[in-house]
Tab-separated table of C-alpha atoms in Angstrom:
chain	number	residue	atom	x	y	z
D	1	MET	CA	69.936	98.552	107.852
D	2	LYS	CA	73.234	98.133	109.311
D	3	LEU	CA	75.361	101.268	109.119
D	4	ASN	CA	78.022	102.325	106.903
D	5	LEU	CA	79.913	104.220	109.565
D	6	PHE	CA	80.727	100.569	110.377
D	7	LYS	CA	82.845	99.239	108.510
D	8	SER	CA	84.778	102.159	107.113
D	9	LEU	CA	85.356	102.883	111.560
D	10	PRO	CA	88.706	100.558	111.629
D	11	VAL	CA	90.833	102.146	109.208
D	12	ALA	CA	89.410	105.630	110.374
D	13	LEU	CA	91.164	105.019	113.741
D	14	ALA	CA	93.542	104.230	112.250
D	15	GLY	CA	93.843	106.394	110.185
D	16	LEU	CA	93.341	108.844	113.337
D	17	PHE	CA	96.492	107.341	115.362
D	18	ILE	CA	98.822	107.565	112.814
D	19	GLY	CA	98.453	111.179	112.044
D	20	THR	CA	97.960	112.284	115.589
D	21	ALA	CA	101.262	110.502	116.397
D	22	ALA	CA	103.097	111.717	113.861
D	23	SER	CA	101.796	114.986	114.396
D	24	ALA	CA	102.701	114.791	117.955
D	25	GLN	CA	106.749	116.509	118.920
D	26	GLU	CA	108.822	114.924	121.637
D	27	PRO	CA	107.203	115.899	124.607
D	28	ALA	CA	110.131	116.479	126.981
D	29	SER	CA	113.770	115.226	127.553
D	30	PRO	CA	114.648	111.733	128.150
D	31	THR	CA	114.978	112.012	131.494
D	32	THR	CA	110.761	114.608	132.377
D	33	LYS	CA	108.354	111.467	133.737
D	34	PHE	CA	104.897	112.146	132.470
D	35	ARG	CA	101.822	109.837	134.287
D	36	THR	CA	100.307	108.036	130.618
D	37	TRP	CA	98.230	106.107	132.449
D	38	SER	CA	94.153	107.318	134.263
D	39	ILE	CA	91.619	105.805	135.799
D	40	GLY	CA	87.476	107.893	135.648
D	41	VAL	CA	84.750	107.685	137.651
D	42	ASN	CA	81.228	109.457	136.439
D	43	ALA	CA	78.140	109.384	136.150
D	44	GLY	CA	75.454	111.633	134.906
D	45	ALA	CA	71.808	111.686	132.754
D	46	LEU	CA	70.862	108.463	130.048
D	47	THR	CA	68.332	109.800	127.559
D	48	PRO	CA	67.357	108.080	123.734
D	49	LEU	CA	67.895	110.362	121.255
D	50	SER	CA	70.574	112.306	120.045
D	51	PRO	CA	70.148	116.293	118.843
D	52	LEU	CA	71.662	116.374	116.267
D	53	GLY	CA	68.538	115.329	114.511
D	54	GLY	CA	66.430	112.141	112.870
D	55	LYS	CA	63.436	110.847	113.973
D	56	ASN	CA	62.750	108.785	117.409
D	57	ASP	CA	60.264	106.515	117.837
D	58	PHE	CA	59.053	107.987	121.388
D	59	SER	CA	57.760	111.421	122.112
D	60	ASN	CA	58.432	111.981	125.340
D	61	ASN	CA	61.918	111.203	126.005
D	62	LYS	CA	63.128	110.725	129.474
D	63	THR	CA	65.657	110.712	131.316
D	64	SER	CA	67.869	109.074	133.660
D	65	PHE	CA	70.849	107.721	135.681
D	66	GLY	CA	73.428	106.553	134.358
D	67	TYR	CA	77.579	106.348	135.856
D	68	GLY	CA	80.699	104.260	134.581
D	69	LEU	CA	83.942	104.031	134.497
D	70	TYR	CA	86.951	104.200	132.288
D	71	ILE	CA	90.925	103.828	132.087
D	72	LYS	CA	92.399	105.048	129.233
D	73	LYS	CA	96.070	105.421	128.182
D	74	GLN	CA	97.970	108.947	126.682
D	75	PHE	CA	100.075	108.403	124.445
D	76	THR	CA	101.053	111.806	123.495
D	77	PRO	CA	99.881	115.347	124.938
D	78	TYR	CA	97.139	114.765	122.320
D	79	PHE	CA	95.441	111.405	121.728
D	80	SER	CA	95.207	108.745	124.326
D	81	LEU	CA	92.920	105.552	124.196
D	82	ARG	CA	90.119	105.018	126.663
D	83	LEU	CA	88.607	101.984	127.268
D	84	ASP	CA	84.775	103.132	128.942
D	85	GLY	CA	81.892	101.170	130.679
D	86	VAL	CA	78.464	102.514	131.353
D	87	ARG	CA	75.256	101.408	133.186
D	88	GLY	CA	71.734	102.580	134.060
D	89	LYS	CA	68.075	102.813	132.510
D	90	LEU	CA	66.696	104.694	129.280
D	91	LYS	CA	63.018	105.772	129.285
D	92	GLY	CA	60.038	106.970	126.911
D	93	ASP	CA	56.113	107.222	126.536
D	94	ASN	CA	53.662	108.884	124.562
D	95	THR	CA	52.357	110.688	126.932
D	96	GLU	CA	52.984	114.267	125.353
D	97	PRO	CA	52.693	115.034	121.257
D	98	TYR	CA	56.309	115.588	119.451
D	99	GLU	CA	57.136	119.559	119.561
D	100	SER	CA	54.986	119.638	115.958
D	101	GLY	CA	51.890	118.700	117.690
D	102	LEU	CA	51.732	115.460	116.514
D	103	VAL	CA	50.407	112.708	119.289
D	104	ASN	CA	52.093	109.331	118.390
D	105	SER	CA	49.403	106.845	118.585
D	106	SER	CA	52.413	103.741	117.961
D	107	SER	CA	51.254	100.335	119.695
D	108	VAL	CA	53.615	100.535	122.541
D	109	GLN	CA	52.814	103.616	124.616
D	110	ALA	CA	55.830	103.330	126.623
D	111	PHE	CA	58.840	101.160	127.225
D	112	ASP	CA	61.754	100.889	130.394
D	113	THR	CA	65.303	99.539	128.778
D	114	GLN	CA	67.615	98.560	131.602
D	115	LEU	CA	71.323	99.186	130.223
D	116	GLU	CA	72.846	96.171	131.655
D	117	TYR	CA	76.475	97.251	129.826
D	118	SER	CA	77.850	99.516	127.491
D	119	GLY	CA	81.666	98.770	126.466
D	120	SER	CA	83.802	100.677	123.964
D	121	LEU	CA	87.278	101.916	122.914
D	122	ASN	CA	87.463	105.459	122.217
D	123	ALA	CA	90.359	106.906	120.868
D	124	VAL	CA	90.657	110.630	121.886
D	125	VAL	CA	91.874	113.691	120.563
D	126	ASN	CA	92.753	117.269	122.467
D	127	MET	CA	92.606	119.818	120.467
D	128	PHE	CA	95.332	122.364	121.637
D	129	ASN	CA	95.950	124.103	125.038
D	130	ILE	CA	94.152	127.487	125.710
D	131	ASP	CA	97.882	128.936	126.790
D	132	MET	CA	99.886	128.031	123.836
D	133	PHE	CA	102.694	129.398	125.581
D	134	LYS	CA	102.610	128.200	129.393
D	135	LYS	CA	104.297	124.900	129.658
D	136	GLU	CA	100.409	123.630	130.919
D	137	ASN	CA	97.362	124.763	131.009
D	138	ALA	CA	94.977	123.725	133.335
D	139	LEU	CA	91.867	123.891	130.871
D	140	GLN	CA	91.798	120.864	127.995
D	141	LEU	CA	89.169	120.532	125.501
D	142	TYR	CA	89.031	116.627	123.609
D	143	THR	CA	86.637	114.783	121.102
D	144	SER	CA	86.305	111.300	121.042
D	145	VAL	CA	84.984	108.648	118.513
D	146	GLY	CA	85.322	104.738	118.795
D	147	ALA	CA	83.668	100.827	118.742
D	148	GLY	CA	81.821	98.532	121.248
D	149	LEU	CA	79.095	96.504	122.222
D	150	ALA	CA	76.543	97.429	124.751
D	151	GLY	CA	73.841	95.694	125.925
D	152	TYR	CA	69.973	95.900	127.038
D	153	LYS	CA	66.611	94.519	128.963
D	154	PRO	CA	63.337	96.246	126.725
D	155	THR	CA	60.591	96.373	129.247
D	156	ILE	CA	57.809	97.512	126.555
D	157	THR	CA	53.779	98.586	128.061
D	158	THR	CA	50.915	98.309	125.562
D	159	ALA	CA	47.533	98.224	125.657
D	160	ASN	CA	47.630	94.542	127.155
D	161	GLY	CA	50.336	95.941	129.616
D	162	THR	CA	54.081	95.323	130.379
D	163	SER	CA	56.209	92.849	129.072
D	164	LEU	CA	60.372	92.024	128.559
D	165	TYR	CA	60.335	92.872	124.768
D	166	ALA	CA	62.505	90.188	124.825
D	167	GLY	CA	61.817	87.838	127.010
D	168	ASP	CA	64.621	87.432	129.751
D	169	LYS	CA	67.738	87.916	127.101
D	170	THR	CA	70.060	90.538	126.260
D	171	ILE	CA	70.092	91.890	123.071
D	172	SER	CA	73.800	93.059	122.167
D	173	GLU	CA	74.741	95.543	119.185
D	174	LEU	CA	77.428	97.584	117.699
D	175	ILE	CA	77.092	100.711	119.139
D	176	ILE	CA	79.730	103.925	118.216
D	177	PRO	CA	80.363	106.257	120.807
D	178	VAL	CA	80.754	110.050	119.291
D	179	GLY	CA	82.051	112.295	121.582
D	180	LEU	CA	83.681	115.904	123.444
D	181	GLY	CA	84.583	116.996	126.274
D	182	ALA	CA	86.635	119.360	128.433
D	183	LYS	CA	88.352	118.532	131.173
D	184	PHE	CA	89.559	120.931	134.165
D	185	LYS	CA	93.636	119.842	135.823
D	186	ILE	CA	93.191	120.204	140.266
D	187	SER	CA	96.116	118.763	140.791
D	188	ASP	CA	98.855	116.705	138.977
D	189	ALA	CA	96.846	113.442	140.350
D	190	VAL	CA	92.788	114.525	139.541
D	191	ASN	CA	90.597	115.852	137.355
D	192	PHE	CA	87.538	117.024	137.532
D	193	ASP	CA	85.439	115.693	133.715
D	194	LEU	CA	82.707	117.052	131.807
D	195	GLY	CA	81.244	114.534	128.531
D	196	TRP	CA	78.723	114.170	126.648
D	197	THR	CA	78.513	111.626	124.727
D	198	ILE	CA	76.537	110.176	121.362
D	199	ASN	CA	75.887	106.944	120.883
D	200	PHE	CA	74.527	104.845	117.656
D	201	VAL	CA	73.327	102.004	117.644
D	202	ASP	CA	73.568	99.411	115.260
D	203	GLY	CA	70.275	98.148	115.429
D	204	ASP	CA	66.389	99.613	116.083
D	205	ASN	CA	65.702	97.233	119.273
D	206	LEU	CA	67.034	99.273	122.267
D	207	ASP	CA	63.284	101.192	122.862
D	208	GLY	CA	61.455	97.784	122.387
D	209	PHE	CA	59.528	99.194	119.049
D	210	TYR	CA	60.574	98.609	115.292
D	211	LYS	CA	60.317	101.181	112.923
D	212	GLY	CA	63.126	99.946	110.714
D	213	GLY	CA	66.082	102.892	111.508
D	214	ASN	CA	69.245	102.581	114.441
D	215	ASP	CA	68.129	104.129	117.922
D	216	LYS	CA	70.702	105.986	119.922
D	217	TYR	CA	71.054	107.591	123.161
D	218	ASN	CA	73.147	109.910	124.235
D	219	TYR	CA	74.974	110.249	127.974
D	220	ALA	CA	75.772	113.675	129.513
D	221	TYR	CA	77.911	113.220	132.704
D	222	ALA	CA	80.279	115.136	135.238
D	223	GLY	CA	82.774	112.600	136.597
D	224	LEU	CA	86.617	112.589	138.200
D	225	GLU	CA	89.716	111.292	136.411
D	226	PHE	CA	92.543	109.812	138.725
D	227	ALA	CA	96.550	110.026	136.450
D	228	LEU	CA	98.631	107.443	137.787
D	229	GLY	CA	102.614	106.839	138.408
D	230	SER	CA	104.901	110.218	139.948
D	231	GLY	CA	104.991	113.675	137.398
D	232	LYS	CA	103.320	116.411	134.909
D	233	GLN	CA	100.552	114.488	132.524
D	234	LEU	CA	101.183	114.482	129.444
D	235	ALA	CA	97.850	115.145	128.972
D	236	PHE	CA	97.979	118.369	130.099
D	237	HIS	CA	101.877	118.684	128.711
D	238	ASN	CA	102.279	121.552	125.489
D	239	PRO	CA	104.709	120.695	123.388
D	240	VAL	CA	104.984	124.397	121.975
D	241	ALA	CA	105.793	126.158	124.346
D	242	LEU	CA	108.223	123.040	124.858
D	243	THR	CA	109.829	123.440	121.321
D	244	TYR	CA	109.674	127.488	121.398
D	245	ASP	CA	112.049	126.634	125.083
D	246	GLU	CA	114.068	124.799	123.538
D	247	ALA	CA	114.567	126.951	120.680
D	248	LEU	CA	115.726	129.144	122.552
D	249	LYS	CA	118.014	127.536	124.728
D	250	ALA	CA	119.855	126.405	120.713
D	251	LYS	CA	120.367	129.895	119.059
D	252	GLN	CA	121.725	130.892	122.340
D	253	ALA	CA	124.549	127.303	122.271
D	254	ALA	CA	124.977	128.147	118.260
D	255	ASP	CA	126.078	131.933	119.617
D	256	ALA	CA	128.304	130.587	121.785
D	257	LEU	CA	129.146	127.765	118.941
D	258	LYS	CA	129.754	131.097	115.628
D	259	GLY	CA	134.211	131.577	116.847
D	260	ASP	CA	135.102	128.029	116.533
D	261	LEU	CA	132.782	127.488	113.217
D	262	ASP	CA	134.603	130.680	112.097
D	263	ALA	CA	137.516	129.678	113.021
D	264	GLN	CA	137.350	125.822	111.485
D	265	LYS	CA	135.913	127.545	107.320
D	266	ALA	CA	138.763	129.765	107.553
D	267	GLU	CA	141.480	126.561	108.493
D	268	ASN	CA	139.209	123.993	106.204
D	269	ALA	CA	140.295	127.209	103.163
D	270	LYS	CA	144.085	127.010	103.419
D	271	LEU	CA	144.091	122.752	103.600
D	272	ARG	CA	141.776	123.392	100.503
D	273	SER	CA	143.654	125.639	98.905
D	274	GLU	CA	146.983	123.003	100.010
D	275	MET	CA	145.133	119.971	98.087
D	276	ALA	CA	144.040	122.268	95.798
D	277	ASP	CA	148.369	122.045	94.731
D	278	LEU	CA	148.903	118.149	96.360
D	279	LEU	CA	146.329	116.879	93.250
D	280	LYS	CA	146.526	119.396	89.930
D	281	ASP	CA	147.044	117.293	87.090
D	282	SER	CA	148.045	119.421	84.178
D	283	ASP	CA	147.961	116.724	81.719
D	284	GLY	CA	145.037	115.905	83.210
D	285	ASP	CA	145.337	111.268	82.439
D	286	GLY	CA	144.346	111.557	86.184
D	287	VAL	CA	147.271	111.284	87.493
D	288	ALA	CA	148.654	114.361	89.822
D	289	ASP	CA	152.049	116.225	88.370
D	290	LYS	CA	153.701	115.286	92.593
D	291	LEU	CA	154.042	111.845	91.167
D	292	ASP	CA	153.819	112.222	87.563
D	293	LYS	CA	156.736	110.219	86.133
D	294	CYS	CA	155.764	111.085	82.175
D	295	PRO	CA	154.584	114.677	82.228
D	296	ASP	CA	152.745	115.745	79.065
D	297	THR	CA	151.075	112.936	77.910
D	298	PRO	CA	148.357	113.406	75.106
D	299	SER	CA	145.075	113.358	76.197
D	300	GLY	CA	143.014	109.756	75.994
D	301	THR	CA	146.139	108.769	76.536
D	302	VAL	CA	145.817	105.008	79.313
D	303	VAL	CA	148.440	105.711	81.878
D	304	ASP	CA	149.312	103.687	84.829
D	305	GLY	CA	150.330	104.640	88.622
D	306	SER	CA	152.965	105.967	87.765
D	307	GLY	CA	151.226	108.711	84.936
D	308	CYS	CA	152.721	106.084	81.548
D	309	PRO	CA	151.486	105.316	78.757
D	310	LEU	CA	150.493	101.482	79.394
D	311	VAL	CA	150.293	98.947	76.449
D	312	ALA	CA	147.618	97.257	76.173
D	313	PRO	CA	148.444	94.042	74.915
D	314	LYS	CA	147.277	92.127	70.919
D	315	PRO	CA	143.598	90.864	70.395
D	316	GLN	CA	144.304	86.342	69.627
D	317	VAL	CA	142.722	85.280	66.682
D	318	THR	CA	141.155	81.917	66.953
D	319	ILE	CA	142.249	80.072	63.336
D	320	ILE	CA	140.229	77.725	62.786
D	321	THR	CA	141.968	74.810	60.045
D	322	GLU	CA	140.836	72.459	57.124
D	323	GLU	CA	141.590	69.343	59.824
D	324	ASP	CA	138.862	70.895	62.734
D	325	ARG	CA	136.710	71.498	59.880
D	326	LYS	CA	137.296	68.540	59.201
D	327	VAL	CA	137.640	66.773	63.120
D	328	VAL	CA	133.854	67.989	63.703
D	329	SER	CA	132.283	67.629	60.120
D	330	GLU	CA	133.415	63.922	61.114
D	331	ALA	CA	131.943	64.019	64.923
D	332	ILE	CA	127.886	65.643	63.528
D	333	LYS	CA	128.142	62.741	60.346
D	334	ASN	CA	128.439	59.917	63.300
D	335	LEU	CA	126.044	61.412	66.134
D	336	GLU	CA	123.195	59.110	66.557
D	337	PHE	CA	120.669	59.011	69.631
D	338	ASP	CA	117.746	57.010	70.318
D	339	LEU	CA	114.710	57.286	68.539
D	340	GLY	CA	112.716	60.030	70.163
D	341	LYS	CA	115.327	60.353	72.603
D	342	ALA	CA	118.924	62.200	73.438
D	343	THR	CA	120.822	59.435	74.528
D	344	ILE	CA	123.266	59.578	72.825
D	345	ARG	CA	124.410	56.133	70.931
D	346	SER	CA	127.469	54.616	72.297
D	347	LYS	CA	129.702	54.664	68.455
D	348	SER	CA	129.301	58.177	68.893
D	349	PHE	CA	131.292	58.768	71.594
D	350	ALA	CA	134.863	58.349	69.226
D	351	SER	CA	133.936	61.541	66.652
D	352	LEU	CA	132.924	63.125	69.758
D	353	ASN	CA	136.097	62.234	72.142
D	354	ARG	CA	137.393	64.522	69.124
D	355	VAL	CA	136.183	67.327	68.765
D	356	ALA	CA	136.941	67.583	72.757
D	357	ALA	CA	139.931	67.325	72.817
D	358	LEU	CA	140.469	69.911	70.198
D	359	LEU	CA	138.450	72.315	72.417
D	360	VAL	CA	140.859	71.722	75.236
D	361	GLN	CA	143.992	71.520	73.610
D	362	LYS	CA	142.951	75.137	71.480
D	363	ASN	CA	140.994	76.881	73.799
D	364	PHE	CA	138.054	77.099	70.850
D	365	SER	CA	134.211	78.143	71.517
D	366	LEU	CA	131.582	76.070	70.361
D	367	LYS	CA	128.071	76.309	69.775
D	368	LEU	CA	124.758	73.217	69.517
D	369	ALA	CA	122.048	73.705	67.623
D	370	GLY	CA	119.326	71.418	68.060
D	371	HIS	CA	116.916	70.409	65.144
D	372	THR	CA	114.502	68.078	64.529
D	373	ASP	CA	112.013	67.456	61.023
D	374	ASN	CA	108.368	67.802	61.452
D	375	THR	CA	106.800	64.509	63.201
D	376	GLY	CA	104.856	65.389	66.181
D	377	SER	CA	103.834	68.881	68.087
D	378	LYS	CA	105.463	72.124	67.691
D	379	GLU	CA	106.531	71.818	71.862
D	380	LEU	CA	107.408	68.546	71.687
D	381	ASN	CA	110.521	68.614	68.748
D	382	LEU	CA	110.779	72.148	70.530
D	383	ARG	CA	112.082	70.184	73.478
D	384	LEU	CA	112.846	67.312	72.219
D	385	SER	CA	116.376	69.313	70.094
D	386	LYS	CA	116.971	71.466	72.870
D	387	GLU	CA	117.831	68.009	75.135
D	388	ARG	CA	119.570	67.077	72.326
D	389	ALA	CA	122.270	69.556	72.360
D	390	GLU	CA	122.353	69.521	75.842
D	391	SER	CA	122.815	66.323	75.710
D	392	VAL	CA	126.328	66.607	73.430
D	393	LYS	CA	127.033	69.443	76.198
D	394	ALA	CA	127.182	67.498	79.302
D	395	TYR	CA	129.439	65.272	76.729
D	396	LEU	CA	131.943	67.055	75.532
D	397	VAL	CA	132.060	68.030	79.027
D	398	SER	CA	132.462	65.090	80.934
D	399	GLN	CA	135.892	64.757	79.009
D	400	GLY	CA	137.091	67.964	79.956
D	401	ALA	CA	135.621	71.006	77.673
D	402	ASN	CA	135.393	73.739	78.706
D	403	ALA	CA	131.657	74.357	79.313
D	404	SER	CA	131.332	78.253	79.849
D	405	ARG	CA	132.328	78.045	76.538
D	406	ILE	CA	129.752	75.853	74.701
D	407	GLU	CA	126.567	76.734	73.647
D	408	ALA	CA	123.621	74.482	72.778
D	409	THR	CA	120.538	75.669	72.100
D	410	GLY	CA	117.114	73.722	70.645
D	411	TYR	CA	115.030	75.423	67.446
D	412	GLY	CA	112.737	72.255	66.684
D	413	MET	CA	111.448	72.016	63.626
D	414	GLY	CA	112.093	75.886	62.683
D	415	GLN	CA	114.927	75.091	60.278
D	416	PRO	CA	114.718	72.357	58.242
D	417	ILE	CA	117.629	71.907	56.446
D	418	ALA	CA	115.072	69.763	53.563
D	419	THR	CA	112.057	68.489	52.800
D	420	ASN	CA	109.973	67.002	55.735
D	421	LYS	CA	107.581	65.159	53.008
D	422	THR	CA	110.242	61.849	52.556
D	423	ALA	CA	111.972	59.956	54.720
D	424	ALA	CA	115.087	60.992	53.805
D	425	GLY	CA	114.977	64.860	54.325
D	426	ARG	CA	113.145	64.807	57.681
D	427	GLN	CA	116.751	61.716	58.127
D	428	LYS	CA	119.286	65.288	57.174
D	429	ASN	CA	116.876	67.801	59.664
D	430	ARG	CA	117.184	65.327	62.729
D	431	ARG	CA	120.549	67.053	63.786
D	432	VAL	CA	122.221	68.852	65.748
D	433	GLU	CA	124.922	71.347	64.225
D	434	PHE	CA	128.684	72.064	65.784
D	435	THR	CA	129.901	75.927	64.818
D	436	LEU	CA	133.273	76.855	65.367
D	437	TYR	CA	134.114	79.918	66.411
C-alpha cells in the first residue's frame, strides 16, 4: 500500500518554502557577509522501527551502526535545503517476545539488511533563537521533512537457513524522512549537530518480511557541520534583534529630521495659501479669475481658454431629395447577381456607379441590407445575403465611396416582402435594399 504522503509532498515542500521565505526578514545590510553553504558528517544508531507507534514485523529490533554526510544551502535564518546521504545496517529477530508478552512465530526468524544508500532532499526549518534580543545565538533547534530514495539488500533467516531476500538485487524504494535536532555553534566555521530522523519507507521489503504494511527505520546521530566561506553563519543570525536595532536607529534619525519637517510644513501651508489665490474661480467656469476675460459668466456656460462663451457650430442637416432616391431606386431595380453567388453582373455597374457618385458628392451614409428567399438552408441564405451586401459595398468603395459610411448587413430569409410559394414572390425576396441617411 502506497503512502498518500508521497503524493502531497511536493505541494507541502513548496508551501513550506514559500511561507518561510515570505516571513523571513532581510538578515542584515547588503554589505554584511554570511556563510550560507555548509557540509556535515555524522554517525550514530540505525534501528528498524518507529517509536511513534505502528506494528513492527519483528519483536526484537536491534541497534546498528550508521553513518552519513550532507551538503546544505541556507536561504534565510529560518530556512535551508539539505541533501543527505546515509549508509549502515538494520537488524532484527524474534528471540524475545513483544512487550505485551506475545511471541512472534513468523516464518522469518531474523533479518540483516545492508542499507547500500539512502539519499534525500530535505527542507530544514529553524524553529526559534533561544534569546530573541541577541543578534547571534549558540544553540538552534530545527525540524526537517523531505523525500528521497533508499537502496538496500535484506538477508533473512528461516528454518531452512540464511538467504538473500531478493537475490543479489538491490531493492530501491521511496522514503520520507521526518526529523528534528539541535545544533550548537562551536565557532563561525564549526557546529556540533545532534539529530534524529524517522524514515517512512514506501514499501514492505526493508526487513525481508512482507505483511502488507510500510516499513520504517530511524537514525539517531551526532556529528560536525563545517560552514564554508567567510563571515558569520546565517543560520545563527537573529533578524528579530537586528530589526530592533534598526528601529532604534530609525527613531533617532526621525527625531533629527523633525525640526526640518516642521519648517517644511509651515512653508507648504504658505504655498497652499498662495496657490488658492492663483486658482480662485469666482464664476466656476473652470478659468481662474486672473486669466478670465469674461467674468461672471452664467453657470453651465461652455467657455474657451480665456473664459468667454464658446459658440457651438450649428449641426449639419442631411437633405435627401427625390432625385437622390430615384438614383438609389434605379440601382436596386437593376442589381443582379450570378445564380447562388455574390458576384455582381456587369449590367448593374452603371446604376451602381451613379450611387457611388452620389455618396461622394453629398457625403451621404448608406445602409445595405441583403435578403434571400427560402430556397436552401437558413445558414446558407444568411451567409449569401451577407456576402451580397458586402459585395455591393466593396464595389461602391472601389468607385470612391467612403467605406466608413457604408454599413452592409445580411438578414437571410427572415424578412420576406412577398410569398415564397411562387417564383415571382421568391424573385422579389432575393434583393439588396439601399437606405440613404
